[in-house]
Amino acid sequence: MAAAVDDARSGEHVFDARFALLLDNPLRRWLMRQRKMVAEVVRAGMTVVDVGCGSAPLLFDLLRAVGPTGRVICADLQPAMLERVERKARRRGALDRVRLHQCAADRVGLEPACADLVIAFWMVHETPDSASFIREMAETLRPGGELLIVEPGHHVGPDAVEGYVRVGQECGLELMRRPKVRWSRTLLLQQGAVKA
């Protein structure tokens, strides 16, 4: 993919912030039915983490869905992406409901039990260790919270996705369903009411 670079901090393949406009393309959002996906998993009042948010193409759909009492945490490795998200939220007067969080190269670094939903859209395959990432996201969820993983079907095979399910089960996440997202392999995992 021409828009990806090796990030010197992590040694992993991450989407280059210089190409953020590709993520914000309205045609891409429409084709992938992102608004429908958000509507199926987000409820009013939730705290939602958009991890690996990039330029946050989901931001305004998420804010609409969580309503005035909810909030969205946009977490990304690249400061340039977070700066873009901040400008976008400020222009729409939504910065008071958005928290920006810069991830470390090997860890997202959010506090435990801070989220009702974590969305990892086309980014788990970019992490240095997908199993560690899933375990960390399980800790980030409140009891009953959900982790939505959406991976590019052309890049991530079914065996890798089933590996995500197994790791999730090891840390108390149950596979609820596989929502339909175009060109993607998708999992919705839920944290048990009581963590072991």
Short mmCIF file of N, CA and C in Angstrom, two decimals:
data_model
loop_
_atom_site.label_atom_id
_atom_site.label_comp_id
_atom_site.label_asym_id
_atom_site.label_seq_id
_atom_site.Cartn_x
_atom_site.Cartn_y
_atom_site.Cartn_z
N MET A 1 0.84 -1.17 0.00
CA MET A 1 0.00 0.00 0.00
C MET A 1 0.89 1.23 0.00
N ALA A 2 0.67 2.12 -0.92
CA ALA A 2 1.52 3.29 -1.08
C ALA A 2 1.45 4.24 0.10
N ALA A 3 0.35 4.23 0.82
CA ALA A 3 0.16 5.20 1.89
C ALA A 3 0.66 4.71 3.23
N ALA A 4 1.38 3.64 3.28
CA ALA A 4 1.87 3.13 4.54
C ALA A 4 3.38 3.28 4.63
N VAL A 5 3.87 3.47 5.82
CA VAL A 5 5.31 3.63 6.05
C VAL A 5 5.70 2.82 7.26
N ASP A 6 7.00 2.55 7.39
CA ASP A 6 7.48 1.93 8.61
C ASP A 6 7.72 3.03 9.63
N ASP A 7 7.11 2.88 10.79
CA ASP A 7 7.26 3.86 11.85
C ASP A 7 8.50 3.51 12.65
N ALA A 8 9.43 4.45 12.75
CA ALA A 8 10.72 4.18 13.40
C ALA A 8 10.55 3.87 14.87
N ARG A 9 9.48 4.37 15.50
CA ARG A 9 9.29 4.13 16.94
C ARG A 9 8.87 2.71 17.24
N SER A 10 8.10 2.11 16.34
CA SER A 10 7.58 0.79 16.66
C SER A 10 8.17 -0.30 15.78
N GLY A 11 8.73 0.07 14.63
CA GLY A 11 9.21 -0.95 13.70
C GLY A 11 8.08 -1.64 12.99
N GLU A 12 6.85 -1.15 13.16
CA GLU A 12 5.68 -1.77 12.55
C GLU A 12 5.19 -0.91 11.39
N HIS A 13 4.32 -1.48 10.62
CA HIS A 13 3.75 -0.84 9.45
C HIS A 13 2.54 -0.03 9.90
N VAL A 14 2.59 1.29 9.81
CA VAL A 14 1.46 2.13 10.20
C VAL A 14 1.08 3.04 9.05
N PHE A 15 -0.17 3.45 9.02
CA PHE A 15 -0.69 4.32 7.98
C PHE A 15 -0.08 5.71 8.13
N ASP A 16 0.49 6.22 7.08
CA ASP A 16 1.19 7.50 7.10
C ASP A 16 0.20 8.66 7.23
N ALA A 17 0.42 9.53 8.20
CA ALA A 17 -0.46 10.67 8.45
C ALA A 17 -0.56 11.60 7.24
N ARG A 18 0.44 11.60 6.38
CA ARG A 18 0.39 12.46 5.19
C ARG A 18 -0.75 12.09 4.25
N PHE A 19 -1.29 10.88 4.41
CA PHE A 19 -2.35 10.41 3.53
C PHE A 19 -3.70 10.34 4.25
N ALA A 20 -3.85 11.12 5.31
CA ALA A 20 -5.07 11.08 6.13
C ALA A 20 -6.33 11.40 5.33
N LEU A 21 -6.20 12.19 4.29
CA LEU A 21 -7.38 12.53 3.48
C LEU A 21 -8.03 11.29 2.87
N LEU A 22 -7.24 10.25 2.63
CA LEU A 22 -7.82 9.01 2.10
C LEU A 22 -8.78 8.38 3.10
N LEU A 23 -8.48 8.51 4.39
CA LEU A 23 -9.36 7.96 5.43
C LEU A 23 -10.65 8.75 5.55
N ASP A 24 -10.55 10.07 5.34
CA ASP A 24 -11.70 10.96 5.50
C ASP A 24 -12.58 11.05 4.25
N ASN A 25 -12.26 10.31 3.24
CA ASN A 25 -13.00 10.37 1.99
C ASN A 25 -14.46 9.96 2.23
N PRO A 26 -15.43 10.85 1.92
CA PRO A 26 -16.84 10.52 2.14
C PRO A 26 -17.29 9.29 1.35
N LEU A 27 -16.73 9.08 0.17
CA LEU A 27 -17.10 7.90 -0.62
C LEU A 27 -16.67 6.62 0.10
N ARG A 28 -15.48 6.62 0.68
CA ARG A 28 -15.00 5.45 1.44
C ARG A 28 -15.94 5.17 2.61
N ARG A 29 -16.31 6.22 3.35
CA ARG A 29 -17.20 6.04 4.51
C ARG A 29 -18.55 5.47 4.07
N TRP A 30 -19.07 5.98 2.94
CA TRP A 30 -20.36 5.51 2.45
C TRP A 30 -20.26 4.06 1.97
N LEU A 31 -19.22 3.75 1.19
CA LEU A 31 -19.07 2.39 0.68
C LEU A 31 -18.92 1.37 1.80
N MET A 32 -18.22 1.76 2.86
CA MET A 32 -18.00 0.82 3.96
C MET A 32 -19.16 0.83 4.96
N ARG A 33 -20.13 1.69 4.74
CA ARG A 33 -21.32 1.78 5.60
C ARG A 33 -20.94 1.98 7.06
N GLN A 34 -20.01 2.89 7.27
CA GLN A 34 -19.51 3.12 8.63
C GLN A 34 -20.60 3.63 9.56
N ARG A 35 -21.49 4.49 9.07
CA ARG A 35 -22.56 5.01 9.94
C ARG A 35 -23.46 3.88 10.42
N LYS A 36 -23.77 2.94 9.54
CA LYS A 36 -24.61 1.78 9.92
C LYS A 36 -23.88 0.92 10.96
N MET A 37 -22.58 0.71 10.75
CA MET A 37 -21.80 -0.09 11.70
C MET A 37 -21.83 0.56 13.08
N VAL A 38 -21.61 1.87 13.12
CA VAL A 38 -21.62 2.60 14.40
C VAL A 38 -22.99 2.48 15.06
N ALA A 39 -24.05 2.67 14.29
CA ALA A 39 -25.40 2.62 14.85
C ALA A 39 -25.72 1.26 15.46
N GLU A 40 -25.11 0.21 14.95
CA GLU A 40 -25.38 -1.14 15.46
C GLU A 40 -24.70 -1.43 16.79
N VAL A 41 -23.63 -0.70 17.12
CA VAL A 41 -22.86 -1.05 18.33
C VAL A 41 -22.76 0.05 19.38
N VAL A 42 -23.12 1.27 19.03
CA VAL A 42 -22.96 2.40 19.95
C VAL A 42 -24.32 2.83 20.48
N ARG A 43 -24.38 3.11 21.79
CA ARG A 43 -25.60 3.59 22.43
C ARG A 43 -25.33 4.90 23.16
N ALA A 44 -26.37 5.64 23.36
CA ALA A 44 -26.26 6.94 24.04
C ALA A 44 -25.62 6.77 25.41
N GLY A 45 -24.75 7.71 25.76
CA GLY A 45 -24.11 7.72 27.07
C GLY A 45 -22.83 6.92 27.17
N MET A 46 -22.49 6.18 26.14
CA MET A 46 -21.28 5.35 26.17
C MET A 46 -20.01 6.18 26.15
N THR A 47 -18.93 5.59 26.66
CA THR A 47 -17.58 6.06 26.41
C THR A 47 -16.99 5.08 25.40
N VAL A 48 -16.65 5.60 24.23
CA VAL A 48 -16.15 4.77 23.13
C VAL A 48 -14.70 5.15 22.85
N VAL A 49 -13.84 4.15 22.74
CA VAL A 49 -12.45 4.36 22.34
C VAL A 49 -12.33 3.99 20.87
N ASP A 50 -11.87 4.94 20.07
CA ASP A 50 -11.53 4.69 18.67
C ASP A 50 -10.01 4.55 18.65
N VAL A 51 -9.54 3.31 18.78
CA VAL A 51 -8.10 3.07 18.92
C VAL A 51 -7.48 2.92 17.54
N GLY A 52 -6.32 3.58 17.36
CA GLY A 52 -5.74 3.64 16.02
C GLY A 52 -6.63 4.48 15.13
N CYS A 53 -7.14 5.56 15.69
CA CYS A 53 -8.19 6.36 15.04
C CYS A 53 -7.74 7.01 13.75
N GLY A 54 -6.43 7.21 13.57
CA GLY A 54 -5.97 7.93 12.39
C GLY A 54 -6.56 9.33 12.41
N SER A 55 -7.15 9.75 11.30
CA SER A 55 -7.77 11.07 11.22
C SER A 55 -9.21 11.05 11.73
N ALA A 56 -9.62 9.95 12.32
CA ALA A 56 -10.94 9.77 12.96
C ALA A 56 -12.11 9.93 12.00
N PRO A 57 -12.15 9.13 10.93
CA PRO A 57 -13.29 9.21 10.02
C PRO A 57 -14.61 8.80 10.67
N LEU A 58 -14.54 8.10 11.81
CA LEU A 58 -15.75 7.69 12.52
C LEU A 58 -16.22 8.73 13.54
N LEU A 59 -15.43 9.76 13.79
CA LEU A 59 -15.66 10.65 14.93
C LEU A 59 -17.07 11.21 15.01
N PHE A 60 -17.58 11.81 13.96
CA PHE A 60 -18.87 12.48 14.07
C PHE A 60 -20.03 11.49 14.13
N ASP A 61 -19.87 10.32 13.50
CA ASP A 61 -20.88 9.27 13.67
C ASP A 61 -20.88 8.78 15.12
N LEU A 62 -19.70 8.63 15.70
CA LEU A 62 -19.61 8.20 17.10
C LEU A 62 -20.21 9.24 18.03
N LEU A 63 -19.88 10.51 17.83
CA LEU A 63 -20.42 11.57 18.69
C LEU A 63 -21.94 11.64 18.59
N ARG A 64 -22.46 11.49 17.39
CA ARG A 64 -23.92 11.50 17.21
C ARG A 64 -24.54 10.34 18.00
N ALA A 65 -23.91 9.18 17.92
CA ALA A 65 -24.47 7.98 18.57
C ALA A 65 -24.37 8.02 20.09
N VAL A 66 -23.25 8.53 20.64
CA VAL A 66 -23.12 8.56 22.11
C VAL A 66 -23.94 9.68 22.72
N GLY A 67 -24.32 10.66 21.92
CA GLY A 67 -25.17 11.74 22.40
C GLY A 67 -24.44 12.69 23.33
N PRO A 68 -25.17 13.63 23.91
CA PRO A 68 -24.54 14.68 24.72
C PRO A 68 -23.92 14.19 26.02
N THR A 69 -24.33 13.02 26.50
CA THR A 69 -23.76 12.51 27.76
C THR A 69 -22.62 11.53 27.55
N GLY A 70 -22.37 11.14 26.31
CA GLY A 70 -21.27 10.21 26.03
C GLY A 70 -20.01 10.95 25.62
N ARG A 71 -18.95 10.18 25.44
CA ARG A 71 -17.71 10.79 24.96
C ARG A 71 -16.94 9.79 24.12
N VAL A 72 -16.00 10.34 23.34
CA VAL A 72 -15.18 9.52 22.46
C VAL A 72 -13.72 9.78 22.80
N ILE A 73 -12.98 8.71 22.99
CA ILE A 73 -11.53 8.79 23.21
C ILE A 73 -10.86 8.39 21.90
N CYS A 74 -10.15 9.32 21.30
CA CYS A 74 -9.42 9.05 20.05
C CYS A 74 -7.98 8.76 20.41
N ALA A 75 -7.54 7.53 20.16
CA ALA A 75 -6.19 7.10 20.53
C ALA A 75 -5.42 6.74 19.28
N ASP A 76 -4.22 7.30 19.16
CA ASP A 76 -3.39 7.00 17.99
C ASP A 76 -1.92 7.15 18.36
N LEU A 77 -1.08 6.48 17.62
CA LEU A 77 0.37 6.53 17.80
C LEU A 77 0.96 7.84 17.28
N GLN A 78 0.38 8.39 16.24
CA GLN A 78 0.98 9.52 15.53
C GLN A 78 0.43 10.87 15.99
N PRO A 79 1.28 11.75 16.50
CA PRO A 79 0.83 13.08 16.91
C PRO A 79 0.15 13.84 15.78
N ALA A 80 0.63 13.68 14.54
CA ALA A 80 0.04 14.39 13.41
C ALA A 80 -1.43 14.00 13.20
N MET A 81 -1.75 12.74 13.43
CA MET A 81 -3.14 12.30 13.31
C MET A 81 -3.98 12.93 14.42
N LEU A 82 -3.47 12.93 15.64
CA LEU A 82 -4.23 13.50 16.76
C LEU A 82 -4.42 15.00 16.60
N GLU A 83 -3.44 15.68 16.04
CA GLU A 83 -3.59 17.12 15.78
C GLU A 83 -4.71 17.36 14.77
N ARG A 84 -4.78 16.50 13.77
CA ARG A 84 -5.84 16.60 12.77
C ARG A 84 -7.21 16.38 13.41
N VAL A 85 -7.30 15.38 14.31
CA VAL A 85 -8.56 15.09 15.00
C VAL A 85 -8.96 16.28 15.87
N GLU A 86 -7.99 16.86 16.57
CA GLU A 86 -8.29 18.01 17.42
C GLU A 86 -8.87 19.17 16.60
N ARG A 87 -8.26 19.47 15.46
CA ARG A 87 -8.77 20.55 14.60
C ARG A 87 -10.18 20.25 14.12
N LYS A 88 -10.41 19.01 13.74
CA LYS A 88 -11.72 18.58 13.24
C LYS A 88 -12.79 18.75 14.33
N ALA A 89 -12.49 18.29 15.54
CA ALA A 89 -13.45 18.39 16.65
C ALA A 89 -13.68 19.84 17.05
N ARG A 90 -12.62 20.64 17.07
CA ARG A 90 -12.73 22.05 17.44
C ARG A 90 -13.63 22.81 16.44
N ARG A 91 -13.44 22.54 15.14
CA ARG A 91 -14.25 23.21 14.11
C ARG A 91 -15.74 22.93 14.29
N ARG A 92 -16.07 21.73 14.76
CA ARG A 92 -17.48 21.35 14.93
C ARG A 92 -17.99 21.62 16.34
N GLY A 93 -17.16 22.23 17.19
CA GLY A 93 -17.58 22.55 18.55
C GLY A 93 -17.79 21.32 19.41
N ALA A 94 -17.05 20.26 19.14
CA ALA A 94 -17.25 18.99 19.85
C ALA A 94 -16.07 18.60 20.73
N LEU A 95 -15.10 19.49 20.88
CA LEU A 95 -13.88 19.13 21.61
C LEU A 95 -14.14 18.77 23.07
N ASP A 96 -15.22 19.30 23.64
CA ASP A 96 -15.53 19.00 25.04
C ASP A 96 -15.96 17.55 25.25
N ARG A 97 -16.34 16.85 24.19
CA ARG A 97 -16.74 15.44 24.31
C ARG A 97 -15.73 14.49 23.70
N VAL A 98 -14.56 15.02 23.32
CA VAL A 98 -13.50 14.22 22.70
C VAL A 98 -12.26 14.30 23.57
N ARG A 99 -11.69 13.14 23.86
CA ARG A 99 -10.40 13.09 24.56
C ARG A 99 -9.38 12.53 23.58
N LEU A 100 -8.25 13.20 23.47
CA LEU A 100 -7.17 12.74 22.60
C LEU A 100 -6.14 12.01 23.45
N HIS A 101 -5.67 10.88 22.95
CA HIS A 101 -4.71 10.07 23.70
C HIS A 101 -3.64 9.55 22.75
N GLN A 102 -2.38 9.88 23.04
CA GLN A 102 -1.28 9.35 22.22
C GLN A 102 -0.80 8.03 22.81
N CYS A 103 -0.79 7.01 21.98
CA CYS A 103 -0.34 5.68 22.37
C CYS A 103 1.19 5.62 22.37
N ALA A 104 1.74 4.71 23.14
CA ALA A 104 3.16 4.38 23.06
C ALA A 104 3.34 3.41 21.89
N ALA A 105 4.57 3.19 21.50
CA ALA A 105 4.85 2.30 20.37
C ALA A 105 4.38 0.87 20.62
N ASP A 106 4.41 0.44 21.89
CA ASP A 106 4.08 -0.96 22.19
C ASP A 106 2.87 -1.12 23.10
N ARG A 107 2.16 -0.02 23.38
CA ARG A 107 1.05 -0.09 24.32
C ARG A 107 0.11 1.09 24.07
N VAL A 108 -1.19 0.86 24.16
CA VAL A 108 -2.14 1.96 24.02
C VAL A 108 -2.06 2.86 25.25
N GLY A 109 -2.08 2.26 26.45
CA GLY A 109 -1.83 3.01 27.67
C GLY A 109 -3.03 3.73 28.26
N LEU A 110 -4.23 3.28 27.99
CA LEU A 110 -5.42 3.85 28.64
C LEU A 110 -5.62 3.19 30.00
N GLU A 111 -6.33 3.88 30.87
CA GLU A 111 -6.58 3.32 32.21
C GLU A 111 -7.56 2.14 32.12
N PRO A 112 -7.45 1.20 33.06
CA PRO A 112 -8.34 0.04 33.06
C PRO A 112 -9.80 0.45 33.25
N ALA A 113 -10.69 -0.34 32.67
CA ALA A 113 -12.14 -0.20 32.85
C ALA A 113 -12.63 1.22 32.58
N CYS A 114 -12.13 1.84 31.50
CA CYS A 114 -12.52 3.22 31.18
C CYS A 114 -13.51 3.30 30.02
N ALA A 115 -13.81 2.17 29.36
CA ALA A 115 -14.60 2.23 28.13
C ALA A 115 -15.72 1.21 28.11
N ASP A 116 -16.81 1.62 27.47
CA ASP A 116 -17.93 0.70 27.22
C ASP A 116 -17.73 -0.03 25.90
N LEU A 117 -17.00 0.59 24.99
CA LEU A 117 -16.78 0.01 23.67
C LEU A 117 -15.42 0.47 23.16
N VAL A 118 -14.66 -0.47 22.61
CA VAL A 118 -13.42 -0.14 21.91
C VAL A 118 -13.60 -0.56 20.46
N ILE A 119 -13.32 0.35 19.56
CA ILE A 119 -13.37 0.06 18.13
C ILE A 119 -11.94 0.06 17.59
N ALA A 120 -11.55 -1.05 16.98
CA ALA A 120 -10.24 -1.17 16.34
C ALA A 120 -10.50 -1.42 14.86
N PHE A 121 -10.52 -0.34 14.08
CA PHE A 121 -10.91 -0.41 12.68
C PHE A 121 -9.69 -0.45 11.78
N TRP A 122 -9.47 -1.60 11.15
CA TRP A 122 -8.38 -1.84 10.19
C TRP A 122 -7.03 -1.47 10.80
N MET A 123 -6.79 -1.90 12.05
CA MET A 123 -5.50 -1.53 12.67
C MET A 123 -4.86 -2.61 13.52
N VAL A 124 -5.57 -3.65 13.92
CA VAL A 124 -4.96 -4.66 14.80
C VAL A 124 -3.74 -5.29 14.12
N HIS A 125 -3.82 -5.52 12.82
CA HIS A 125 -2.69 -6.10 12.09
C HIS A 125 -1.47 -5.19 12.08
N GLU A 126 -1.63 -3.90 12.42
CA GLU A 126 -0.50 -2.97 12.45
C GLU A 126 0.19 -2.92 13.81
N THR A 127 -0.36 -3.59 14.81
CA THR A 127 0.24 -3.55 16.14
C THR A 127 1.45 -4.48 16.19
N PRO A 128 2.43 -4.18 17.08
CA PRO A 128 3.60 -5.04 17.19
C PRO A 128 3.26 -6.46 17.65
N ASP A 129 2.18 -6.60 18.46
CA ASP A 129 1.80 -7.90 19.01
C ASP A 129 0.28 -7.90 19.19
N SER A 130 -0.44 -8.52 18.26
CA SER A 130 -1.90 -8.46 18.30
C SER A 130 -2.47 -9.10 19.57
N ALA A 131 -1.85 -10.15 20.06
CA ALA A 131 -2.35 -10.80 21.28
C ALA A 131 -2.24 -9.85 22.48
N SER A 132 -1.10 -9.18 22.62
CA SER A 132 -0.94 -8.21 23.72
C SER A 132 -1.94 -7.07 23.57
N PHE A 133 -2.16 -6.64 22.35
CA PHE A 133 -3.13 -5.57 22.11
C PHE A 133 -4.52 -5.99 22.57
N ILE A 134 -4.97 -7.18 22.19
CA ILE A 134 -6.31 -7.64 22.56
C ILE A 134 -6.42 -7.79 24.07
N ARG A 135 -5.38 -8.31 24.72
CA ARG A 135 -5.40 -8.42 26.18
C ARG A 135 -5.52 -7.05 26.83
N GLU A 136 -4.77 -6.08 26.31
CA GLU A 136 -4.85 -4.73 26.87
C GLU A 136 -6.23 -4.12 26.66
N MET A 137 -6.82 -4.33 25.50
CA MET A 137 -8.16 -3.78 25.25
C MET A 137 -9.20 -4.45 26.15
N ALA A 138 -9.03 -5.74 26.45
CA ALA A 138 -9.94 -6.41 27.38
C ALA A 138 -9.89 -5.74 28.76
N GLU A 139 -8.70 -5.32 29.18
CA GLU A 139 -8.55 -4.63 30.46
C GLU A 139 -9.14 -3.23 30.42
N THR A 140 -9.18 -2.62 29.25
CA THR A 140 -9.71 -1.27 29.08
C THR A 140 -11.23 -1.24 29.18
N LEU A 141 -11.87 -2.39 28.93
CA LEU A 141 -13.33 -2.46 28.94
C LEU A 141 -13.90 -2.56 30.35
N ARG A 142 -15.03 -1.91 30.54
CA ARG A 142 -15.82 -2.10 31.75
C ARG A 142 -16.52 -3.45 31.66
N PRO A 143 -16.97 -4.03 32.78
CA PRO A 143 -17.74 -5.28 32.69
C PRO A 143 -18.92 -5.12 31.73
N GLY A 144 -19.06 -6.07 30.83
CA GLY A 144 -20.11 -6.01 29.82
C GLY A 144 -19.73 -5.19 28.60
N GLY A 145 -18.55 -4.57 28.62
CA GLY A 145 -18.09 -3.76 27.50
C GLY A 145 -17.74 -4.61 26.30
N GLU A 146 -17.66 -3.96 25.13
CA GLU A 146 -17.45 -4.69 23.89
C GLU A 146 -16.23 -4.19 23.13
N LEU A 147 -15.61 -5.11 22.41
CA LEU A 147 -14.49 -4.82 21.53
C LEU A 147 -14.90 -5.18 20.12
N LEU A 148 -14.93 -4.17 19.25
CA LEU A 148 -15.25 -4.39 17.84
C LEU A 148 -13.94 -4.34 17.06
N ILE A 149 -13.59 -5.47 16.45
CA ILE A 149 -12.40 -5.56 15.61
C ILE A 149 -12.85 -5.68 14.17
N VAL A 150 -12.37 -4.76 13.33
CA VAL A 150 -12.65 -4.79 11.90
C VAL A 150 -11.29 -4.80 11.20
N GLU A 151 -11.03 -5.84 10.45
CA GLU A 151 -9.76 -5.98 9.76
C GLU A 151 -9.97 -6.07 8.25
N PRO A 152 -9.02 -5.56 7.45
CA PRO A 152 -9.17 -5.63 5.99
C PRO A 152 -9.11 -7.07 5.49
N GLY A 153 -10.17 -7.50 4.84
CA GLY A 153 -10.25 -8.88 4.37
C GLY A 153 -9.18 -9.24 3.36
N HIS A 154 -8.70 -8.27 2.59
CA HIS A 154 -7.68 -8.56 1.58
C HIS A 154 -6.29 -8.71 2.21
N HIS A 155 -6.16 -8.31 3.46
CA HIS A 155 -4.84 -8.28 4.10
C HIS A 155 -4.73 -9.25 5.28
N VAL A 156 -5.84 -9.50 5.96
CA VAL A 156 -5.85 -10.34 7.15
C VAL A 156 -6.72 -11.56 6.88
N GLY A 157 -6.11 -12.74 6.98
CA GLY A 157 -6.82 -13.97 6.67
C GLY A 157 -7.70 -14.46 7.80
N PRO A 158 -8.56 -15.44 7.49
CA PRO A 158 -9.47 -15.98 8.50
C PRO A 158 -8.75 -16.63 9.68
N ASP A 159 -7.59 -17.25 9.45
CA ASP A 159 -6.85 -17.87 10.56
C ASP A 159 -6.40 -16.83 11.57
N ALA A 160 -5.94 -15.68 11.08
CA ALA A 160 -5.52 -14.61 12.00
C ALA A 160 -6.70 -14.12 12.82
N VAL A 161 -7.85 -13.97 12.19
CA VAL A 161 -9.03 -13.48 12.89
C VAL A 161 -9.49 -14.51 13.94
N GLU A 162 -9.42 -15.78 13.60
CA GLU A 162 -9.78 -16.80 14.59
C GLU A 162 -8.78 -16.79 15.76
N GLY A 163 -7.53 -16.45 15.47
CA GLY A 163 -6.55 -16.27 16.54
C GLY A 163 -6.95 -15.13 17.47
N TYR A 164 -7.50 -14.06 16.93
CA TYR A 164 -8.00 -12.95 17.76
C TYR A 164 -9.11 -13.45 18.69
N VAL A 165 -9.99 -14.30 18.16
CA VAL A 165 -11.09 -14.84 18.97
C VAL A 165 -10.52 -15.65 20.13
N ARG A 166 -9.54 -16.51 19.84
CA ARG A 166 -8.95 -17.35 20.90
C ARG A 166 -8.30 -16.51 21.98
N VAL A 167 -7.54 -15.50 21.59
CA VAL A 167 -6.90 -14.63 22.58
C VAL A 167 -7.97 -13.91 23.40
N GLY A 168 -9.01 -13.43 22.74
CA GLY A 168 -10.10 -12.78 23.45
C GLY A 168 -10.73 -13.70 24.48
N GLN A 169 -10.98 -14.93 24.10
CA GLN A 169 -11.59 -15.89 25.02
C GLN A 169 -10.69 -16.15 26.23
N GLU A 170 -9.38 -16.17 26.01
CA GLU A 170 -8.44 -16.38 27.11
C GLU A 170 -8.51 -15.26 28.15
N CYS A 171 -8.92 -14.07 27.72
CA CYS A 171 -8.99 -12.96 28.69
C CYS A 171 -10.43 -12.53 28.96
N GLY A 172 -11.36 -13.44 28.81
CA GLY A 172 -12.73 -13.21 29.25
C GLY A 172 -13.66 -12.54 28.25
N LEU A 173 -13.25 -12.49 26.98
CA LEU A 173 -14.11 -11.91 25.95
C LEU A 173 -14.84 -13.02 25.21
N GLU A 174 -16.13 -12.85 25.08
CA GLU A 174 -16.94 -13.84 24.38
C GLU A 174 -17.31 -13.30 23.00
N LEU A 175 -17.20 -14.14 21.98
CA LEU A 175 -17.61 -13.75 20.63
C LEU A 175 -19.13 -13.64 20.60
N MET A 176 -19.63 -12.43 20.33
CA MET A 176 -21.07 -12.20 20.28
C MET A 176 -21.61 -12.40 18.86
N ARG A 177 -20.92 -11.79 17.90
CA ARG A 177 -21.34 -11.92 16.51
C ARG A 177 -20.25 -11.39 15.59
N ARG A 178 -20.50 -11.52 14.30
CA ARG A 178 -19.58 -11.04 13.27
C ARG A 178 -20.33 -10.03 12.40
N PRO A 179 -20.36 -8.76 12.81
CA PRO A 179 -21.09 -7.76 12.02
C PRO A 179 -20.55 -7.69 10.59
N LYS A 180 -21.41 -7.31 9.68
CA LYS A 180 -21.03 -7.19 8.27
C LYS A 180 -20.46 -5.79 8.01
N VAL A 181 -19.22 -5.74 7.55
CA VAL A 181 -18.59 -4.51 7.11
C VAL A 181 -17.91 -4.85 5.79
N ARG A 182 -18.20 -4.10 4.75
CA ARG A 182 -17.65 -4.40 3.42
C ARG A 182 -16.14 -4.55 3.45
N TRP A 183 -15.66 -5.53 2.71
CA TRP A 183 -14.24 -5.79 2.49
C TRP A 183 -13.49 -6.09 3.79
N SER A 184 -14.20 -6.58 4.79
CA SER A 184 -13.59 -6.72 6.12
C SER A 184 -13.94 -8.04 6.77
N ARG A 185 -13.10 -8.43 7.71
CA ARG A 185 -13.38 -9.53 8.63
C ARG A 185 -13.63 -8.87 9.98
N THR A 186 -14.76 -9.18 10.58
CA THR A 186 -15.23 -8.40 11.72
C THR A 186 -15.65 -9.29 12.88
N LEU A 187 -15.31 -8.85 14.09
CA LEU A 187 -15.67 -9.56 15.31
C LEU A 187 -16.23 -8.56 16.33
N LEU A 188 -17.28 -8.95 17.03
CA LEU A 188 -17.74 -8.19 18.18
C LEU A 188 -17.61 -9.10 19.39
N LEU A 189 -16.69 -8.74 20.28
CA LEU A 189 -16.41 -9.53 21.48
C LEU A 189 -16.91 -8.76 22.70
N GLN A 190 -17.43 -9.47 23.70
CA GLN A 190 -17.95 -8.81 24.90
C GLN A 190 -17.25 -9.32 26.15
N GLN A 191 -16.92 -8.37 27.00
CA GLN A 191 -16.30 -8.68 28.29
C GLN A 191 -17.36 -9.27 29.21
N GLY A 192 -17.01 -10.36 29.91
CA GLY A 192 -17.94 -10.96 30.85
C GLY A 192 -18.30 -10.00 31.96
N ALA A 193 -19.42 -10.24 32.61
CA ALA A 193 -19.89 -9.36 33.67
C ALA A 193 -18.89 -9.34 34.85
N VAL A 194 -18.21 -10.46 35.06
CA VAL A 194 -17.22 -10.53 36.14
C VAL A 194 -15.92 -11.04 35.54
N LYS A 195 -14.87 -10.25 35.66
CA LYS A 195 -13.57 -10.68 35.15
C LYS A 195 -12.94 -11.70 36.09
N ALA A 196 -12.29 -12.71 35.49
CA ALA A 196 -11.65 -13.75 36.30
C ALA A 196 -10.39 -13.23 36.95
#
